[in-house]
Amino acid sequence: MNGPAQNQGPRATNCPAIAPLLPFYACDELNAAERGQVDAHLAQCAACGEQLKQERRLLEALDEMLQPADRLNPSDTLLAQCRSELAERLDDLASPPAPEHWQPFGWLRRLIALRPALGGALLVFFGVVLGAQVPSWVASLGRARTADPTVNVRATPRLTEDQLAQMSVAGINFVPSSDAAPGTVQVELRAEQPLIISGSVEDGDVRRVLTYVIENGHRFDAGVRLDCLDALKSHTTDADVRRALLGAARRDENPAVRLKALDALRDSAEQPAVRQALLDSLEHESNPGVRVEAVNLLVHSLRQLEEDSAPALAPVPASPRTTAPKSASLPTDPSVERVVRALEELTRKDPSRYVRLRSAAALRQIGPREVQ
């Protein structure tokens, strides 16, 4: 009777301390000291040995069961991926944070993320602004970085004929004056040594370049020729300018330039050479708009001729209702007869109905004077 009682004494003393260690013992999760302590106790306690057997049977049963994670990921790749991401995250937390760099357009990214509509509108606005401004910036930078130095000439250097023959015009800027003073012209020339000639139209060298461009219109752009005509139309009293305008009115290949040249000659329409150029336009011009302008200028020239002859006829006594002496001077000029014949020819044969109507109206304007 004493034997069993003696075996129960150590169990009663050690079982409460050993029992919690049995699950870890079964999983082989104890250190050497704890394992030795459990082994010594199991050698003396059959109840703890039985409990250990139950723990091992439970583990075997769990191993035999198919876990839900095994159904989803039988090859354990998900577990390996999670472990890898966890390790990377731990490494990131262990390393010092990288310093943040200044991002000038960070606010724009946040705005687009939070408010896509407003962000898109801002992007469209910036695109339009940049698209309108960048080409001019690039062009100005290209001119500033040109290999040849540009000479800005404000005096009146005499350009040789060779320089005029080899030059090309990059652009003409004409700023008319608000008062009676002549306007300012800036001519940018491309040559062996680029030039910028700046001055008034009164400047002989500036006027020489402008007339050269008009006389050699086949070498220059039509827009450049029109700019030259704008600058020279107030100086038709100059013989060289008038000759260049007459040549453009007769021979320029662009009808807009021919029309502009005729308009520039309006104040000189009473000159015989100008009137002859107008008659040539009526006979040879293919553009009806230019022919109509020639008709208008011819009528204008006849009015000027009549006004110029009026002072000489003023002392002659005449009835208030009689204007015959005033108009009698018109037929004495052979050019007036040529104008009338040309208008009659246009009225009968011109292919443009509008030109025929305008010619007939012009004849009605000057016809009564001829009859009287």
Coordinates of C-alpha atoms in Angstrom, one line a residue:
M1 CA 0.0 0.0 0.0
N2 CA 2.9 2.3 0.6
G3 CA 4.3 1.9 -3.0
P4 CA 1.4 3.5 -4.9
A5 CA 1.2 6.3 -2.4
Q6 CA 4.9 7.0 -2.8
N7 CA 4.4 7.1 -6.7
Q8 CA 1.6 9.6 -6.4
G9 CA 3.5 12.0 -4.3
P10 CA 5.9 13.4 -7.0
R11 CA 3.0 13.5 -9.5
A12 CA 0.9 15.5 -7.2
T13 CA 3.8 17.8 -6.7
N14 CA 5.0 18.2 -10.3
C15 CA 2.0 17.6 -12.5
P16 CA 0.6 21.2 -12.3
A17 CA 4.0 22.5 -13.5
I18 CA 4.5 19.8 -16.2
A19 CA 1.0 19.6 -17.7
P20 CA 1.2 23.0 -19.5
L21 CA 4.5 21.9 -21.1
L22 CA 3.2 18.7 -22.6
P23 CA 1.7 20.3 -25.8
F24 CA 5.0 22.1 -26.5
Y25 CA 6.8 18.8 -25.7
A26 CA 4.7 17.0 -28.3
C27 CA 5.5 19.8 -30.9
D28 CA 9.2 19.7 -30.0
E29 CA 9.1 23.4 -28.9
L30 CA 10.9 23.1 -25.5
N31 CA 14.5 23.8 -24.8
A32 CA 16.9 21.2 -23.4
A33 CA 16.3 22.0 -19.7
E34 CA 12.6 21.9 -20.0
R35 CA 12.7 18.7 -22.1
G36 CA 14.9 17.0 -19.4
Q37 CA 12.5 18.0 -16.7
V38 CA 9.5 16.7 -18.6
D39 CA 11.3 13.4 -19.4
A40 CA 12.1 12.9 -15.7
H41 CA 8.5 13.5 -14.7
L42 CA 7.1 11.2 -17.4
A43 CA 9.3 8.4 -16.1
Q44 CA 7.5 8.6 -12.8
C45 CA 3.9 9.7 -13.8
A46 CA 1.7 7.5 -15.9
A47 CA -1.1 10.1 -16.0
C48 CA 1.1 12.7 -17.7
G49 CA 2.3 10.0 -20.0
E50 CA -1.2 9.3 -21.1
Q51 CA -1.9 13.0 -21.6
L52 CA 1.2 13.2 -23.8
K53 CA -0.2 10.4 -25.9
Q54 CA -3.4 12.3 -26.3
E55 CA -1.6 15.4 -27.4
R56 CA 0.4 13.4 -30.0
R57 CA -2.8 11.7 -31.3
L58 CA -4.4 15.2 -31.7
L59 CA -1.4 16.4 -33.7
E60 CA -1.6 13.4 -35.9
A61 CA -5.2 14.0 -36.5
L62 CA -4.6 17.6 -37.4
D63 CA -1.9 16.7 -39.8
E64 CA -4.2 14.3 -41.6
M65 CA -6.9 16.9 -42.0
L66 CA -6.9 19.0 -45.2
Q67 CA -6.8 22.7 -44.2
P68 CA -8.8 25.4 -46.1
A69 CA -5.5 27.1 -46.9
D70 CA -4.3 23.9 -48.5
R71 CA -7.4 23.8 -50.7
L72 CA -6.8 27.3 -51.9
N73 CA -3.0 27.1 -52.3
P74 CA -1.8 23.5 -52.1
S75 CA 1.8 24.4 -53.2
D76 CA 2.2 26.9 -50.3
T77 CA 3.1 29.7 -52.8
L78 CA 0.7 32.1 -51.1
L79 CA 2.4 31.5 -47.8
A80 CA 5.9 32.0 -49.3
Q81 CA 4.7 35.2 -51.0
C82 CA 3.3 36.6 -47.7
R83 CA 6.5 35.7 -45.9
S84 CA 8.6 37.4 -48.6
E85 CA 6.5 40.6 -48.5
L86 CA 6.7 40.6 -44.8
A87 CA 10.5 40.4 -44.9
E88 CA 10.7 43.2 -47.4
R89 CA 8.4 45.4 -45.3
L90 CA 10.5 44.7 -42.3
D91 CA 13.7 45.6 -44.2
D92 CA 12.0 48.9 -45.4
L93 CA 11.1 49.7 -41.8
A94 CA 14.6 49.0 -40.6
S95 CA 16.3 51.2 -43.3
P96 CA 16.3 55.0 -42.7
P97 CA 13.7 56.9 -44.8
A98 CA 14.9 58.5 -48.0
P99 CA 14.8 62.3 -48.0
E100 CA 11.9 63.8 -49.9
H101 CA 12.8 65.8 -53.0
W102 CA 11.0 69.0 -53.9
Q103 CA 8.4 68.3 -56.6
P104 CA 7.3 71.6 -58.3
F105 CA 4.3 70.0 -60.0
G106 CA 3.3 67.8 -57.1
W107 CA 0.3 69.9 -56.4
L108 CA -0.9 69.4 -60.0
R109 CA -0.7 65.6 -59.6
R110 CA -2.7 65.8 -56.4
L111 CA -5.2 68.1 -58.0
I112 CA -5.7 65.8 -61.0
A113 CA -6.1 62.8 -58.7
L114 CA -8.7 64.5 -56.5
R115 CA -10.5 66.6 -59.2
P116 CA -10.0 65.0 -62.6
A117 CA -12.3 67.5 -64.5
L118 CA -10.6 70.6 -63.1
G119 CA -7.2 69.0 -63.7
G120 CA -8.0 68.2 -67.3
A121 CA -9.2 71.8 -67.9
L122 CA -5.9 73.1 -66.5
L123 CA -3.9 70.8 -68.7
V124 CA -5.9 72.0 -71.8
F125 CA -5.3 75.6 -70.8
F126 CA -1.6 75.1 -70.3
G127 CA -1.4 73.3 -73.6
V128 CA -3.1 76.1 -75.5
V129 CA -0.8 78.7 -73.9
L130 CA 2.4 76.8 -74.6
G131 CA 1.3 76.0 -78.2
A132 CA 0.8 79.7 -78.9
Q133 CA 3.9 81.0 -77.2
V134 CA 6.6 78.3 -77.7
P135 CA 6.9 78.8 -81.5
S136 CA 7.6 82.5 -81.1
W137 CA 10.1 81.8 -78.3
V138 CA 11.9 79.2 -80.4
A139 CA 12.0 81.6 -83.4
S140 CA 13.4 84.4 -81.3
L141 CA 16.1 82.1 -79.8
G142 CA 17.0 80.9 -83.3
R143 CA 17.5 84.5 -84.5
A144 CA 19.5 85.3 -81.4
R145 CA 21.8 82.3 -81.9
T146 CA 22.5 82.9 -85.6
A147 CA 26.0 82.3 -86.6
D148 CA 26.4 85.5 -88.6
P149 CA 26.4 88.8 -86.6
T150 CA 23.5 91.1 -87.4
V151 CA 24.3 94.7 -88.1
N152 CA 21.6 97.2 -87.1
V153 CA 22.0 100.2 -89.5
R154 CA 20.2 103.4 -88.7
A155 CA 22.1 105.7 -90.9
T156 CA 22.0 105.6 -94.7
P157 CA 24.7 103.2 -95.8
R158 CA 24.9 102.9 -99.6
L159 CA 24.0 99.3 -100.7
T160 CA 25.7 98.2 -103.8
E161 CA 23.9 96.6 -106.7
D162 CA 25.7 93.3 -105.9
Q163 CA 24.4 93.4 -102.3
L164 CA 20.8 94.1 -103.6
A165 CA 21.1 91.2 -106.1
Q166 CA 22.2 88.7 -103.4
M167 CA 19.9 89.8 -100.6
S168 CA 16.6 88.3 -99.5
V169 CA 14.1 90.0 -97.3
A170 CA 13.2 88.2 -94.0
G171 CA 10.6 90.7 -93.0
I172 CA 9.3 94.3 -93.2
N173 CA 7.7 96.2 -90.4
F174 CA 6.1 99.5 -91.3
V175 CA 4.7 101.7 -88.6
P176 CA 2.7 104.7 -90.0
S177 CA 3.0 108.0 -88.2
S178 CA 0.0 109.4 -86.5
D179 CA 0.8 112.9 -87.8
A180 CA 2.0 114.2 -91.1
A181 CA 5.5 112.9 -90.5
P182 CA 6.6 109.8 -92.5
G183 CA 6.3 106.4 -91.0
T184 CA 9.1 104.2 -89.7
V185 CA 10.2 101.2 -91.7
Q186 CA 12.4 98.4 -90.5
V187 CA 13.7 96.0 -93.2
E188 CA 15.4 92.8 -92.1
L189 CA 17.7 91.6 -94.9
R190 CA 19.3 88.2 -95.3
A191 CA 22.7 88.5 -97.1
E192 CA 26.3 87.4 -96.6
Q193 CA 26.2 89.8 -93.6
P194 CA 22.6 90.1 -92.4
L195 CA 21.4 93.7 -92.1
I196 CA 18.5 95.5 -90.3
I197 CA 17.9 98.8 -92.0
S198 CA 15.7 101.0 -89.9
G199 CA 14.5 104.5 -90.8
S200 CA 11.8 106.6 -92.4
V201 CA 10.6 106.3 -95.9
E202 CA 12.3 109.6 -96.6
D203 CA 15.6 107.7 -96.1
G204 CA 17.0 107.2 -99.6
D205 CA 18.6 103.8 -98.9
V206 CA 15.4 102.5 -97.3
R207 CA 13.3 103.7 -100.2
R208 CA 15.9 102.1 -102.6
V209 CA 15.5 98.7 -101.0
L210 CA 11.7 98.9 -101.0
T211 CA 11.6 99.9 -104.7
Y212 CA 14.1 97.1 -105.5
V213 CA 11.8 94.5 -103.9
I214 CA 8.8 95.7 -105.9
E215 CA 10.8 95.8 -109.2
N216 CA 12.1 92.3 -108.7
G217 CA 8.9 90.8 -107.3
H218 CA 9.6 87.3 -108.7
R219 CA 12.4 87.0 -106.1
F220 CA 10.4 87.9 -103.1
D221 CA 7.2 86.8 -101.3
A222 CA 3.9 88.4 -102.2
G223 CA 3.4 89.5 -98.6
V224 CA 6.7 91.3 -98.6
R225 CA 5.8 93.1 -101.8
L226 CA 2.5 94.2 -100.3
D227 CA 4.3 95.6 -97.2
C228 CA 6.6 97.5 -99.5
L229 CA 3.6 99.0 -101.4
D230 CA 2.1 100.1 -98.1
A231 CA 5.3 101.9 -97.1
L232 CA 5.7 103.6 -100.5
K233 CA 2.2 104.7 -101.4
S234 CA 2.7 108.1 -99.8
H235 CA 5.8 108.8 -101.9
T236 CA 4.5 108.4 -105.4
T237 CA 5.8 111.9 -106.3
D238 CA 9.3 110.3 -106.4
A239 CA 10.0 109.2 -110.0
D240 CA 11.8 106.0 -109.0
V241 CA 8.9 105.0 -106.7
R242 CA 6.3 105.8 -109.3
R243 CA 8.2 103.8 -111.9
A244 CA 8.4 100.8 -109.6
L245 CA 4.6 101.0 -108.9
L246 CA 3.8 101.2 -112.6
G247 CA 5.9 98.1 -113.2
A248 CA 4.2 96.2 -110.5
A249 CA 0.7 97.3 -111.8
R250 CA 1.6 95.9 -115.2
R251 CA 3.8 92.9 -114.6
D252 CA 3.5 91.5 -111.1
E253 CA 2.2 87.9 -111.2
N254 CA 0.0 88.4 -108.1
P255 CA -3.4 90.2 -108.7
A256 CA -3.5 91.4 -105.1
V257 CA -0.1 93.1 -105.6
R258 CA -1.3 94.6 -109.0
L259 CA -4.4 95.9 -107.3
K260 CA -2.4 97.4 -104.4
A261 CA 0.0 99.1 -106.8
L262 CA -2.9 100.7 -108.7
D263 CA -4.4 101.9 -105.4
A264 CA -1.0 103.4 -104.4
L265 CA -1.0 105.4 -107.7
R266 CA -4.4 107.0 -106.9
D267 CA -3.0 110.4 -106.1
S268 CA -0.9 110.4 -109.3
A269 CA -3.6 109.1 -111.6
E270 CA -3.6 112.4 -113.6
Q271 CA 0.0 111.8 -114.7
P272 CA 0.2 110.6 -118.4
A273 CA 2.4 107.6 -117.5
V274 CA 0.0 106.5 -114.8
R275 CA -3.1 106.9 -117.1
Q276 CA -1.4 104.9 -119.8
A277 CA -0.7 102.1 -117.2
L278 CA -4.4 102.2 -116.3
L279 CA -5.4 101.9 -119.9
D280 CA -3.0 99.0 -120.3
S281 CA -4.6 97.3 -117.4
L282 CA -8.0 97.7 -119.0
E283 CA -6.7 96.0 -122.2
H284 CA -4.5 93.2 -120.8
E285 CA -5.5 92.6 -117.2
S286 CA -7.1 89.2 -116.6
N287 CA -8.5 89.8 -113.1
P288 CA -11.8 91.6 -113.2
G289 CA -11.2 93.2 -109.8
V290 CA -8.1 94.9 -111.0
R291 CA -9.9 96.1 -114.1
V292 CA -12.7 97.6 -112.0
E293 CA -10.0 99.4 -109.9
A294 CA -8.4 100.7 -113.1
V295 CA -11.8 102.1 -114.2
N296 CA -12.3 103.8 -110.9
L297 CA -8.9 105.4 -111.1
L298 CA -9.5 106.6 -114.6
V299 CA -12.7 108.4 -113.6
H300 CA -10.8 109.8 -110.6
S301 CA -8.1 111.1 -112.9
L302 CA -10.6 112.9 -115.1
R303 CA -12.1 114.6 -112.1
Q304 CA -8.6 115.7 -111.1
L305 CA -8.0 117.0 -114.6
E306 CA -11.3 118.9 -114.5
E307 CA -10.5 120.4 -111.1
D308 CA -7.0 121.5 -112.2
S309 CA -8.4 123.2 -115.3
A310 CA -11.2 125.0 -113.4
P311 CA -9.0 128.0 -112.0
A312 CA -7.8 128.9 -115.5
L313 CA -11.4 129.1 -116.8
A314 CA -12.7 131.0 -113.8
P315 CA -12.3 134.6 -115.3
V316 CA -14.4 133.6 -118.3
P317 CA -17.9 134.9 -118.0
A318 CA -20.5 132.2 -118.1
S319 CA -24.1 131.6 -117.3
P320 CA -24.6 129.9 -113.9
R321 CA -26.4 127.0 -115.7
T322 CA -23.6 126.6 -118.3
T323 CA -20.6 124.4 -117.7
A324 CA -19.4 124.0 -121.2
P325 CA -16.2 126.1 -120.9
K326 CA -15.2 124.1 -117.8
S327 CA -15.6 120.7 -119.6
A328 CA -14.5 121.8 -123.0
S329 CA -10.9 121.4 -121.9
L330 CA -11.3 117.6 -121.5
P331 CA -11.5 116.6 -125.2
T332 CA -8.4 118.6 -126.0
D333 CA -6.3 116.0 -124.1
P334 CA -5.8 112.9 -126.3
S335 CA -5.6 110.7 -123.2
V336 CA -9.2 111.6 -122.3
E337 CA -10.4 110.3 -125.7
R338 CA -8.4 107.1 -125.2
V339 CA -10.1 106.7 -121.8
V340 CA -13.6 107.1 -123.3
R341 CA -12.8 104.7 -126.1
A342 CA -11.4 102.1 -123.6
L343 CA -14.5 102.4 -121.4
E344 CA -16.8 102.0 -124.5
E345 CA -14.9 98.9 -125.5
L346 CA -15.2 97.5 -122.0
T347 CA -19.0 98.2 -121.9
R348 CA -19.4 96.2 -125.1
K349 CA -16.9 93.3 -124.9
D350 CA -15.7 92.7 -121.3
P351 CA -16.5 89.1 -120.2
S352 CA -17.3 90.3 -116.6
R353 CA -20.8 91.7 -116.2
Y354 CA -19.7 93.8 -113.2
V355 CA -16.9 95.4 -115.3
R356 CA -19.3 96.2 -118.1
L357 CA -21.8 97.8 -115.6
R358 CA -19.0 99.8 -113.9
S359 CA -17.7 101.0 -117.3
A360 CA -21.1 102.1 -118.4
A361 CA -21.5 104.0 -115.1
A362 CA -18.2 105.6 -115.7
L363 CA -19.2 106.7 -119.1
R364 CA -22.4 108.2 -117.7
Q365 CA -20.2 110.2 -115.3
I366 CA -18.0 111.7 -117.9
G367 CA -20.4 111.5 -120.9
P368 CA -22.5 114.6 -120.3
R369 CA -19.3 116.6 -120.0
E370 CA -18.2 115.4 -123.4
V371 CA -21.5 116.2 -124.9
Q372 CA -21.5 119.7 -123.5

